[in-house]
């Protein structure tokens, strides 16, 4: 089970950290990541990380967002910096296995990816 938290309403230019708590043990060759949903927009894959620590980012967030994982706490993070109004949306984390970070970025918003949480809302004004 994946449970996101940390969303909220912030002003443009500010930062926010969102979290995804994982219940249970992941497979050894795990990968995890974030995508977002917004009304009237397509799902957008944002960032992924795999069990080797490699990361992959969408061009739209590269240099602004940072993904990380605390293995001891079994928690995934996404640091959102220099937020823009167009970053508004529901941020959902996902988990799968057998994919590199780059492969996961191409698949995380697809129904056949793996498991997803319900999301946390981020609103930027």
Short mmCIF file of N, CA, C and O in Angstrom, two decimals:
data_model
loop_
_atom_site.label_atom_id
_atom_site.label_comp_id
_atom_site.label_asym_id
_atom_site.label_seq_id
_atom_site.Cartn_x
_atom_site.Cartn_y
_atom_site.Cartn_z
N UNK A 1 0.84 -1.19 0.00
CA UNK A 1 0.00 0.00 0.00
C UNK A 1 0.88 1.25 0.00
O UNK A 1 1.90 1.29 0.68
N UNK A 2 0.45 2.23 -0.77
CA UNK A 2 1.20 3.48 -0.90
C UNK A 2 0.29 4.61 -0.42
O UNK A 2 -0.84 4.74 -0.89
N UNK A 3 0.78 5.45 0.49
CA UNK A 3 -0.01 6.54 1.04
C UNK A 3 0.79 7.83 0.94
O UNK A 3 1.83 7.98 1.58
N UNK A 4 0.26 8.76 0.13
CA UNK A 4 0.92 10.04 -0.06
C UNK A 4 0.48 11.05 0.99
O UNK A 4 -0.63 10.96 1.53
N UNK A 5 1.36 12.03 1.27
CA UNK A 5 1.04 13.10 2.20
C UNK A 5 1.93 14.29 1.90
O UNK A 5 2.89 14.18 1.13
N UNK A 6 1.60 15.43 2.53
CA UNK A 6 2.44 16.60 2.43
C UNK A 6 2.00 17.65 1.44
O UNK A 6 2.63 18.71 1.33
N UNK A 7 0.93 17.39 0.72
CA UNK A 7 0.45 18.38 -0.23
C UNK A 7 -0.16 19.58 0.48
O UNK A 7 -0.31 19.59 1.70
N UNK A 8 -0.46 20.61 -0.28
CA UNK A 8 -1.06 21.81 0.29
C UNK A 8 -1.14 22.92 -0.73
O UNK A 8 -0.86 22.72 -1.91
N UNK A 9 -1.51 24.10 -0.23
CA UNK A 9 -1.62 25.29 -1.07
C UNK A 9 -0.43 26.20 -0.81
O UNK A 9 -0.16 26.55 0.35
N UNK A 10 0.30 26.55 -1.85
CA UNK A 10 1.49 27.39 -1.71
C UNK A 10 1.50 28.46 -2.79
O UNK A 10 0.82 28.33 -3.81
N UNK A 11 2.28 29.49 -2.56
CA UNK A 11 2.44 30.56 -3.54
C UNK A 11 3.49 30.16 -4.57
O UNK A 11 4.41 29.40 -4.27
N UNK A 12 3.36 30.69 -5.75
CA UNK A 12 4.34 30.44 -6.80
C UNK A 12 5.73 30.84 -6.32
O UNK A 12 5.88 31.85 -5.63
N UNK A 13 6.71 30.03 -6.68
CA UNK A 13 8.08 30.28 -6.28
C UNK A 13 8.51 29.59 -5.00
O UNK A 13 9.71 29.49 -4.72
N UNK A 14 7.53 29.11 -4.23
CA UNK A 14 7.84 28.44 -2.97
C UNK A 14 8.15 26.97 -3.20
O UNK A 14 8.08 26.46 -4.33
N UNK A 15 8.49 26.29 -2.08
CA UNK A 15 8.86 24.88 -2.15
C UNK A 15 7.93 24.04 -1.28
O UNK A 15 7.29 24.56 -0.37
N UNK A 16 7.90 22.75 -1.58
CA UNK A 16 7.06 21.82 -0.84
C UNK A 16 7.72 20.45 -0.93
O UNK A 16 8.33 20.12 -1.97
N UNK A 17 7.61 19.66 0.13
CA UNK A 17 8.07 18.27 0.09
C UNK A 17 6.87 17.36 0.28
O UNK A 17 6.15 17.48 1.28
N UNK A 18 6.66 16.45 -0.62
CA UNK A 18 5.60 15.46 -0.47
C UNK A 18 6.22 14.10 -0.25
O UNK A 18 7.37 13.84 -0.66
N UNK A 19 5.45 13.23 0.43
CA UNK A 19 5.97 11.93 0.84
C UNK A 19 5.04 10.82 0.40
O UNK A 19 3.84 11.04 0.18
N UNK A 20 5.61 9.63 0.30
CA UNK A 20 4.85 8.44 -0.03
C UNK A 20 5.33 7.31 0.88
O UNK A 20 6.46 6.82 0.72
N UNK A 21 4.49 6.95 1.83
CA UNK A 21 4.84 5.89 2.76
C UNK A 21 4.45 4.54 2.18
O UNK A 21 3.34 4.37 1.68
N UNK A 22 5.37 3.60 2.25
CA UNK A 22 5.16 2.27 1.70
C UNK A 22 4.90 1.29 2.83
O UNK A 22 5.69 1.20 3.77
N UNK A 23 3.79 0.58 2.73
CA UNK A 23 3.48 -0.47 3.69
C UNK A 23 3.86 -1.81 3.07
O UNK A 23 3.40 -2.13 1.99
N UNK A 24 4.73 -2.52 3.75
CA UNK A 24 5.17 -3.80 3.21
C UNK A 24 6.53 -3.68 2.58
O UNK A 24 7.11 -2.60 2.44
N UNK A 25 7.05 -4.82 2.15
CA UNK A 25 8.39 -4.88 1.61
C UNK A 25 8.34 -4.87 0.08
O UNK A 25 7.55 -5.59 -0.52
N UNK A 26 9.17 -4.04 -0.52
CA UNK A 26 9.26 -4.01 -1.97
C UNK A 26 10.12 -5.17 -2.47
O UNK A 26 10.97 -5.68 -1.74
N UNK A 27 9.93 -5.53 -3.71
CA UNK A 27 10.80 -6.53 -4.33
C UNK A 27 12.21 -5.95 -4.46
O UNK A 27 12.39 -4.73 -4.50
N UNK A 28 13.20 -6.82 -4.56
CA UNK A 28 14.59 -6.37 -4.59
C UNK A 28 14.88 -5.44 -5.76
O UNK A 28 15.66 -4.51 -5.66
N UNK A 29 14.27 -5.68 -6.92
CA UNK A 29 14.55 -4.85 -8.10
C UNK A 29 13.44 -3.82 -8.29
O UNK A 29 12.92 -3.62 -9.37
N UNK A 30 13.13 -3.12 -7.20
CA UNK A 30 12.01 -2.17 -7.20
C UNK A 30 12.34 -0.90 -7.96
O UNK A 30 13.51 -0.55 -8.18
N UNK A 31 11.30 -0.20 -8.34
CA UNK A 31 11.41 1.17 -8.80
C UNK A 31 10.17 1.90 -8.29
O UNK A 31 9.12 1.29 -8.06
N UNK A 32 10.29 3.18 -8.09
CA UNK A 32 9.18 4.00 -7.61
C UNK A 32 9.23 5.35 -8.29
O UNK A 32 10.26 5.74 -8.84
N UNK A 33 8.12 6.07 -8.21
CA UNK A 33 8.13 7.38 -8.82
C UNK A 33 6.85 8.15 -8.58
O UNK A 33 5.98 7.71 -7.82
N UNK A 34 6.77 9.29 -9.22
CA UNK A 34 5.64 10.21 -9.08
C UNK A 34 5.09 10.61 -10.44
O UNK A 34 5.86 10.81 -11.39
N UNK A 35 3.79 10.75 -10.51
CA UNK A 35 3.15 11.40 -11.64
C UNK A 35 2.04 12.29 -11.10
O UNK A 35 1.66 12.20 -9.94
N UNK A 36 1.53 13.17 -11.93
CA UNK A 36 0.46 14.06 -11.47
C UNK A 36 -0.69 14.08 -12.45
O UNK A 36 -0.53 13.81 -13.64
N UNK A 37 -1.85 14.42 -11.90
CA UNK A 37 -3.08 14.52 -12.66
C UNK A 37 -3.69 15.88 -12.39
O UNK A 37 -3.65 16.36 -11.25
N UNK A 38 -4.25 16.49 -13.43
CA UNK A 38 -4.93 17.77 -13.27
C UNK A 38 -6.12 17.79 -14.21
O UNK A 38 -6.04 17.22 -15.32
N UNK A 39 -7.20 18.44 -13.81
CA UNK A 39 -8.38 18.49 -14.67
C UNK A 39 -8.05 19.10 -16.02
O UNK A 39 -7.38 20.13 -16.12
N UNK A 40 -8.50 18.43 -17.07
CA UNK A 40 -8.29 18.94 -18.41
C UNK A 40 -6.91 18.69 -18.99
O UNK A 40 -6.61 19.12 -20.10
N UNK A 41 -6.06 17.99 -18.22
CA UNK A 41 -4.71 17.70 -18.69
C UNK A 41 -4.47 16.19 -18.67
O UNK A 41 -5.09 15.46 -17.90
N UNK A 42 -3.54 15.76 -19.49
CA UNK A 42 -3.14 14.35 -19.47
C UNK A 42 -2.28 14.09 -18.25
O UNK A 42 -1.63 14.99 -17.72
N UNK A 43 -2.28 12.82 -17.82
CA UNK A 43 -1.37 12.44 -16.76
C UNK A 43 0.06 12.73 -17.19
O UNK A 43 0.42 12.55 -18.35
N UNK A 44 0.87 13.17 -16.23
CA UNK A 44 2.24 13.54 -16.55
C UNK A 44 3.20 12.84 -15.60
O UNK A 44 3.16 13.07 -14.38
N UNK A 45 4.03 11.98 -16.12
CA UNK A 45 5.08 11.34 -15.32
C UNK A 45 6.11 12.40 -14.96
O UNK A 45 6.50 13.20 -15.81
N UNK A 46 6.56 12.39 -13.72
CA UNK A 46 7.44 13.45 -13.24
C UNK A 46 8.86 12.97 -12.93
O UNK A 46 9.83 13.56 -13.39
N UNK A 47 8.97 11.95 -12.10
CA UNK A 47 10.30 11.52 -11.64
C UNK A 47 10.23 10.09 -11.14
O UNK A 47 9.21 9.68 -10.58
N UNK A 48 11.30 9.37 -11.34
CA UNK A 48 11.38 7.99 -10.88
C UNK A 48 12.76 7.71 -10.31
O UNK A 48 13.73 8.42 -10.59
N UNK A 49 12.82 6.64 -9.49
CA UNK A 49 14.07 6.19 -8.91
C UNK A 49 14.03 4.67 -8.86
O UNK A 49 12.96 4.08 -8.66
N UNK A 50 15.18 4.03 -9.09
CA UNK A 50 15.19 2.58 -9.01
C UNK A 50 16.08 2.10 -7.87
O UNK A 50 16.70 2.92 -7.17
N UNK A 51 16.17 0.78 -7.70
CA UNK A 51 16.85 0.22 -6.55
C UNK A 51 18.35 0.49 -6.55
O UNK A 51 19.00 0.37 -5.52
N UNK A 52 18.90 0.90 -7.69
CA UNK A 52 20.33 1.24 -7.73
C UNK A 52 20.57 2.68 -7.33
O UNK A 52 21.72 3.09 -7.17
N UNK A 53 19.48 3.45 -7.19
CA UNK A 53 19.60 4.87 -6.88
C UNK A 53 19.57 5.77 -8.10
O UNK A 53 19.62 7.00 -7.96
N UNK A 54 19.49 5.17 -9.27
CA UNK A 54 19.39 6.01 -10.47
C UNK A 54 18.04 6.71 -10.50
O UNK A 54 17.03 6.16 -10.08
N UNK A 55 18.04 7.93 -11.03
CA UNK A 55 16.83 8.73 -11.13
C UNK A 55 16.60 9.16 -12.57
O UNK A 55 17.53 9.19 -13.38
N UNK A 56 15.36 9.51 -12.85
CA UNK A 56 15.00 10.00 -14.17
C UNK A 56 13.91 11.04 -13.98
O UNK A 56 13.03 10.89 -13.13
N UNK A 57 13.96 12.13 -14.77
CA UNK A 57 13.03 13.24 -14.62
C UNK A 57 12.43 13.64 -15.95
O UNK A 57 13.08 13.58 -16.99
N UNK A 58 11.19 14.11 -15.88
CA UNK A 58 10.57 14.74 -17.04
C UNK A 58 11.24 16.08 -17.28
O UNK A 58 11.65 16.76 -16.34
N UNK A 59 11.32 16.50 -18.53
CA UNK A 59 11.97 17.78 -18.85
C UNK A 59 11.29 18.94 -18.15
O UNK A 59 11.93 19.93 -17.79
N UNK A 60 9.99 18.82 -17.94
CA UNK A 60 9.22 19.93 -17.36
C UNK A 60 9.59 20.20 -15.90
O UNK A 60 9.33 21.29 -15.39
N UNK A 61 10.20 19.23 -15.22
CA UNK A 61 10.52 19.41 -13.80
C UNK A 61 12.01 19.25 -13.52
O UNK A 61 12.44 19.44 -12.37
N UNK A 62 12.79 18.90 -14.53
CA UNK A 62 14.22 18.69 -14.33
C UNK A 62 14.86 19.97 -13.80
O UNK A 62 14.63 21.06 -14.34
N UNK A 63 15.63 19.85 -12.75
CA UNK A 63 16.26 21.01 -12.14
C UNK A 63 15.42 21.70 -11.08
O UNK A 63 15.93 22.52 -10.32
N UNK A 64 14.12 21.39 -11.04
CA UNK A 64 13.23 21.99 -10.02
C UNK A 64 12.77 20.97 -8.99
O UNK A 64 12.61 21.29 -7.81
N UNK A 65 12.51 19.76 -9.42
CA UNK A 65 12.02 18.70 -8.53
C UNK A 65 13.15 17.71 -8.26
O UNK A 65 14.01 17.48 -9.13
N UNK A 66 13.13 17.10 -7.08
CA UNK A 66 14.14 16.10 -6.74
C UNK A 66 13.47 14.92 -6.04
O UNK A 66 12.76 15.10 -5.04
N UNK A 67 13.73 13.73 -6.55
CA UNK A 67 13.15 12.52 -5.97
C UNK A 67 14.21 11.84 -5.10
O UNK A 67 15.40 11.85 -5.43
N UNK A 68 13.77 11.28 -3.99
CA UNK A 68 14.68 10.56 -3.12
C UNK A 68 13.90 9.51 -2.34
O UNK A 68 12.66 9.56 -2.29
N UNK A 69 14.62 8.59 -1.75
CA UNK A 69 13.97 7.53 -0.97
C UNK A 69 14.77 7.26 0.28
O UNK A 69 16.00 7.16 0.23
N UNK A 70 14.09 7.20 1.39
CA UNK A 70 14.69 6.81 2.66
C UNK A 70 14.37 5.34 2.87
O UNK A 70 13.26 4.99 3.24
N UNK A 71 15.33 4.49 2.61
CA UNK A 71 15.07 3.05 2.69
C UNK A 71 14.76 2.61 4.12
O UNK A 71 13.95 1.71 4.33
N UNK A 72 15.40 3.23 5.10
CA UNK A 72 15.17 2.83 6.49
C UNK A 72 13.72 3.13 6.90
O UNK A 72 13.13 2.38 7.68
N UNK A 73 13.18 4.24 6.37
CA UNK A 73 11.81 4.61 6.70
C UNK A 73 10.81 4.11 5.68
O UNK A 73 9.61 4.34 5.82
N UNK A 74 11.31 3.45 4.63
CA UNK A 74 10.44 2.93 3.58
C UNK A 74 9.53 4.02 3.02
O UNK A 74 8.31 3.82 2.86
N UNK A 75 10.13 5.17 2.74
CA UNK A 75 9.36 6.33 2.32
C UNK A 75 10.02 6.98 1.11
O UNK A 75 11.25 7.12 1.06
N UNK A 76 9.20 7.36 0.16
CA UNK A 76 9.62 8.06 -1.05
C UNK A 76 9.29 9.54 -0.89
O UNK A 76 8.23 9.88 -0.34
N UNK A 77 10.17 10.41 -1.36
CA UNK A 77 9.95 11.85 -1.27
C UNK A 77 10.04 12.49 -2.66
O UNK A 77 10.71 11.97 -3.56
N UNK A 78 9.38 13.63 -2.78
CA UNK A 78 9.55 14.48 -3.94
C UNK A 78 9.63 15.92 -3.43
O UNK A 78 8.67 16.42 -2.84
N UNK A 79 10.78 16.54 -3.63
CA UNK A 79 10.96 17.95 -3.28
C UNK A 79 10.57 18.80 -4.49
O UNK A 79 11.16 18.65 -5.56
N UNK A 80 9.60 19.65 -4.27
CA UNK A 80 9.09 20.52 -5.33
C UNK A 80 9.60 21.93 -5.07
O UNK A 80 9.25 22.53 -4.05
N UNK A 81 10.43 22.45 -5.94
CA UNK A 81 11.01 23.77 -5.78
C UNK A 81 10.59 24.70 -6.92
O UNK A 81 10.20 24.23 -7.99
N UNK A 82 10.68 25.99 -6.65
CA UNK A 82 10.33 26.99 -7.67
C UNK A 82 8.99 26.66 -8.31
O UNK A 82 8.86 26.61 -9.53
N UNK A 83 7.99 26.42 -7.46
CA UNK A 83 6.69 25.96 -7.95
C UNK A 83 6.01 27.01 -8.82
O UNK A 83 6.15 28.22 -8.60
N UNK A 84 5.29 26.53 -9.83
CA UNK A 84 4.55 27.36 -10.76
C UNK A 84 3.07 26.99 -10.69
O UNK A 84 2.73 25.86 -10.32
N UNK A 85 2.19 27.89 -11.07
CA UNK A 85 0.76 27.55 -11.08
C UNK A 85 0.45 26.30 -11.91
O UNK A 85 -0.45 25.54 -11.55
N UNK A 86 1.19 26.08 -12.97
CA UNK A 86 0.95 24.90 -13.81
C UNK A 86 1.38 23.60 -13.15
O UNK A 86 1.13 22.51 -13.69
N UNK A 87 2.02 23.68 -11.98
CA UNK A 87 2.35 22.48 -11.22
C UNK A 87 1.17 21.99 -10.38
O UNK A 87 1.25 20.93 -9.75
N UNK A 88 0.10 22.74 -10.37
CA UNK A 88 -1.08 22.34 -9.61
C UNK A 88 -1.63 21.01 -10.10
O UNK A 88 -1.73 20.78 -11.30
N UNK A 89 -1.97 20.14 -9.15
CA UNK A 89 -2.54 18.86 -9.51
C UNK A 89 -2.50 17.88 -8.35
O UNK A 89 -2.04 18.22 -7.26
N UNK A 90 -2.99 16.68 -8.61
CA UNK A 90 -2.91 15.59 -7.64
C UNK A 90 -1.66 14.79 -7.93
O UNK A 90 -1.49 14.27 -9.05
N UNK A 91 -0.81 14.68 -6.95
CA UNK A 91 0.47 13.98 -7.11
C UNK A 91 0.32 12.58 -6.53
O UNK A 91 -0.02 12.41 -5.36
N UNK A 92 0.60 11.60 -7.37
CA UNK A 92 0.44 10.21 -6.97
C UNK A 92 1.77 9.47 -7.09
O UNK A 92 2.53 9.71 -8.05
N UNK A 93 2.06 8.61 -6.15
CA UNK A 93 3.27 7.82 -6.25
C UNK A 93 2.92 6.42 -6.73
O UNK A 93 1.79 5.96 -6.57
N UNK A 94 3.89 5.78 -7.33
CA UNK A 94 3.70 4.43 -7.85
C UNK A 94 4.90 3.57 -7.54
O UNK A 94 6.00 4.07 -7.28
N UNK A 95 4.67 2.27 -7.59
CA UNK A 95 5.74 1.31 -7.33
C UNK A 95 5.61 0.13 -8.28
O UNK A 95 4.50 -0.32 -8.56
N UNK A 96 6.74 -0.33 -8.76
CA UNK A 96 6.76 -1.49 -9.64
C UNK A 96 8.10 -2.21 -9.45
O UNK A 96 8.82 -1.93 -8.49
N UNK A 97 8.45 -3.10 -10.35
CA UNK A 97 9.71 -3.84 -10.25
C UNK A 97 10.17 -4.22 -11.65
O UNK A 97 9.40 -4.24 -12.61
N UNK A 98 11.46 -4.49 -11.76
CA UNK A 98 12.00 -4.96 -13.02
C UNK A 98 12.22 -3.90 -14.07
O UNK A 98 12.46 -4.22 -15.23
N UNK A 99 12.13 -2.63 -13.69
CA UNK A 99 12.33 -1.53 -14.64
C UNK A 99 13.44 -0.63 -14.14
O UNK A 99 13.58 -0.42 -12.93
N UNK A 100 14.20 -0.05 -15.07
CA UNK A 100 15.14 0.99 -14.69
C UNK A 100 14.35 2.27 -14.42
O UNK A 100 13.17 2.38 -14.77
N UNK A 101 15.02 3.25 -13.86
CA UNK A 101 14.36 4.53 -13.62
C UNK A 101 13.85 5.13 -14.91
O UNK A 101 12.75 5.67 -14.98
N UNK A 102 14.64 5.06 -15.97
CA UNK A 102 14.23 5.62 -17.25
C UNK A 102 13.03 4.87 -17.82
O UNK A 102 12.10 5.47 -18.36
N UNK A 103 13.05 3.55 -17.73
CA UNK A 103 11.91 2.75 -18.21
C UNK A 103 10.67 3.06 -17.38
O UNK A 103 9.56 3.16 -17.92
N UNK A 104 10.83 3.21 -16.09
CA UNK A 104 9.69 3.48 -15.22
C UNK A 104 9.08 4.84 -15.54
O UNK A 104 7.86 5.01 -15.47
N UNK A 105 9.89 5.83 -15.89
CA UNK A 105 9.36 7.15 -16.21
C UNK A 105 8.43 7.08 -17.41
O UNK A 105 7.45 7.81 -17.49
N UNK A 106 8.74 6.19 -18.34
CA UNK A 106 7.90 6.05 -19.54
C UNK A 106 6.62 5.29 -19.25
O UNK A 106 5.70 5.30 -20.08
N UNK A 107 6.53 4.61 -18.09
CA UNK A 107 5.39 3.73 -17.84
C UNK A 107 4.58 4.07 -16.62
O UNK A 107 3.46 3.57 -16.48
N UNK A 108 5.08 4.91 -15.74
CA UNK A 108 4.46 5.07 -14.42
C UNK A 108 3.03 5.56 -14.49
O UNK A 108 2.23 5.29 -13.61
N UNK A 109 2.67 6.29 -15.54
CA UNK A 109 1.29 6.79 -15.62
C UNK A 109 0.39 5.88 -16.45
O UNK A 109 -0.74 6.24 -16.75
N UNK A 110 0.88 4.68 -16.77
CA UNK A 110 0.07 3.73 -17.54
C UNK A 110 -0.59 2.72 -16.62
O UNK A 110 -0.02 2.36 -15.58
N UNK A 111 -1.76 2.23 -17.02
CA UNK A 111 -2.49 1.28 -16.14
C UNK A 111 -1.71 -0.01 -15.85
O UNK A 111 -1.95 -0.64 -14.81
N UNK A 112 -0.80 -0.40 -16.73
CA UNK A 112 -0.09 -1.66 -16.54
C UNK A 112 1.22 -1.49 -15.81
O UNK A 112 2.05 -2.41 -15.79
N UNK A 113 1.46 -0.33 -15.17
CA UNK A 113 2.74 -0.07 -14.51
C UNK A 113 2.91 -0.92 -13.25
O UNK A 113 3.90 -1.67 -13.13
N UNK A 114 2.03 -0.78 -12.30
CA UNK A 114 2.21 -1.47 -11.01
C UNK A 114 1.16 -0.99 -10.04
O UNK A 114 -0.03 -1.08 -10.31
N UNK A 115 1.61 -0.46 -8.90
CA UNK A 115 0.70 -0.02 -7.85
C UNK A 115 0.82 1.49 -7.66
O UNK A 115 1.90 2.06 -7.79
N UNK A 116 -0.32 2.12 -7.34
CA UNK A 116 -0.36 3.56 -7.13
C UNK A 116 -1.03 3.88 -5.81
O UNK A 116 -1.89 3.12 -5.33
N UNK A 117 -0.70 5.04 -5.27
CA UNK A 117 -1.45 5.57 -4.15
C UNK A 117 -2.60 6.44 -4.65
O UNK A 117 -2.75 6.63 -5.86
N UNK A 118 -3.36 6.97 -3.72
CA UNK A 118 -4.53 7.79 -4.09
C UNK A 118 -4.17 9.23 -4.36
O UNK A 118 -4.96 9.96 -4.97
N UNK A 119 -3.01 9.68 -3.90
CA UNK A 119 -2.53 11.01 -4.24
C UNK A 119 -2.66 12.03 -3.14
O UNK A 119 -3.39 11.86 -2.17
N UNK A 120 -1.92 13.13 -3.31
CA UNK A 120 -2.00 14.29 -2.43
C UNK A 120 -2.08 15.53 -3.31
O UNK A 120 -1.39 15.63 -4.32
N UNK A 121 -2.94 16.48 -2.93
CA UNK A 121 -3.22 17.64 -3.77
C UNK A 121 -2.20 18.75 -3.51
O UNK A 121 -1.92 19.12 -2.37
N UNK A 122 -1.68 19.29 -4.60
CA UNK A 122 -0.79 20.46 -4.54
C UNK A 122 -1.44 21.56 -5.36
O UNK A 122 -1.78 21.36 -6.53
N UNK A 123 -1.61 22.72 -4.73
CA UNK A 123 -2.22 23.87 -5.40
C UNK A 123 -1.26 25.04 -5.32
O UNK A 123 -0.86 25.44 -4.22
N UNK A 124 -0.90 25.58 -6.48
CA UNK A 124 0.06 26.69 -6.55
C UNK A 124 -0.66 27.91 -7.11
O UNK A 124 -1.25 27.84 -8.20
N UNK A 125 -0.62 29.01 -6.38
CA UNK A 125 -1.31 30.22 -6.85
C UNK A 125 -0.32 31.38 -6.99
O UNK A 125 0.80 31.31 -6.51
#
